[in-house]
C-alpha angles and dihedrals in degrees: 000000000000094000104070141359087254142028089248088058088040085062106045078054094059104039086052084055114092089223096054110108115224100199093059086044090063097034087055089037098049094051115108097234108127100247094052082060090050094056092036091068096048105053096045084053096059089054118106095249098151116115093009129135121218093272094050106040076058087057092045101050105041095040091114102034134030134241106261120226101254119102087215089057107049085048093054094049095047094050100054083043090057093046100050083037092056089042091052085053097038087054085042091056093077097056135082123264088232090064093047115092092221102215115225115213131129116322103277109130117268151202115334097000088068092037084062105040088049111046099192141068083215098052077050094057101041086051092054091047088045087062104044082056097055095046092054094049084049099044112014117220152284098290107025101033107183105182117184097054116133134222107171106216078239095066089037099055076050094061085045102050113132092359083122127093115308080356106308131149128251105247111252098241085065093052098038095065090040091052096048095048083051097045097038087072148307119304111196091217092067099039110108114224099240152018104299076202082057123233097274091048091255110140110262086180137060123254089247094068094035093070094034098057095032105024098056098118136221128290096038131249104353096049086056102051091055092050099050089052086214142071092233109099133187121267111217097253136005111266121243111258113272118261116221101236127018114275111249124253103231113208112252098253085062092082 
């Protein structure tokens, strides 16, 4: 490229520039071609995780680009986040506390604390996901903001129930903290770029999450739980279809 010695180092070089434009960034980053993977990987590998909790890994990683307004891609891009993110605190296990920079911020829960409470890269990413959903139903996006809309805890640890390893459910003291970052105000990391509706009113979401995000009713767990008439309830998004093996973690001089 000229930049770098990769495309991973060409783009670093790019997001630190002023002109760079962090809504096409995402866009290019979040689409499923193979080499999008490969530099996702390694650019969410060179970012400071560790220690983070789940709002502030978001913060972190999308810093220097913004989440773009398709469901696919989001979910592209925080999956491959979660799963750098659960590599960086698996390796971490093995050290001394003494060697780790503990990284101070809000109350959410943190670093090995949540590693531990999780178990899984794919509980983590659910649960980021999760969040940025729940961010963009609060506090609309980029180009249609609607402050003043409402989601009780209550309704949001709905969306999320069983979301958890072999369908448990993430203990409460992990979701309180996260809910009240994202309630307490807007955070532009967390903002998609566009209208997840899409500009010319066509879906740009699944119906899944549709209802999940926008049909929890009123009065919080227990309502719902009487409407619905079963104890199932909607993640926030379809999961991507399961891939036979983990995908590998390329080093970062791959690509």
């Amino acid at each position: 490229t000229g930049l770098a010695e990769n495309y991973t180092g060409a783009l670093k070089v790019v997001l630190r520039s002023r002109e760079a434009d962090r809504d096409r960034a995402g866009e290019f980053l979040g689409e499923s071609l193979s080499i999008c993977h490969l530099i996702r990987f390694g650019l969410m590998d060179s970012y400071p995780l560790l220690h983070t909790g789940v709002v502030s890994a978001l913060q972190v990683a999308f810093r220097s680009m913004r989440l773009p307004g398709d469901l696919e891609k989001i979910h592209m891009l925080i999956s491959d986040l979660a799963l750098v993110w659960w590599r960086k605190h698996r390796t971490a296990e093995g050290l001394a506390e003494a060697e780790l920079v503990v990284r101070k911020g809000g109350d959410e829960v943190m670093g090995l604390e949540l590693l531990g409470a999780l178990r899984s890269s794919e509980t983590l990413s659910q649960l980021m996901l999760s969040t940025v959903m729940l961010h963009w139903f609060l506090h609309g996006d980029a180009e249609f903001p609607e402050p003043g809309r409402k989601m009780a805890l209550s309704d949001w640890q709905v969306i999320n129930h069983g979301i958890g390893e072999s369908g448990a459910n993430i203990p409460e003291h992990i979701q309180r903290p996260i809910y009240a970052l994202v309630a307490d105000r807007a955070i532009p990391e967390l903002t998609v770029g566009s209208s997840l509706l899409g500009t010319s009113g066509g879906p740009r979401r699944s119906v899944a999450a549709e209802v999940a995000v926008c049909g929890a009713p009123q009065g919080g767990a227990e309502a719902a739980d009487e409407a619905a008439g079963a104890p199932a309830q909607p993640q926030l998004a379809a999961p991507a279809p399961p891939m036979a093996t983990e995908p590998a973690c390329p080093t970062p001089g791959d690509v």
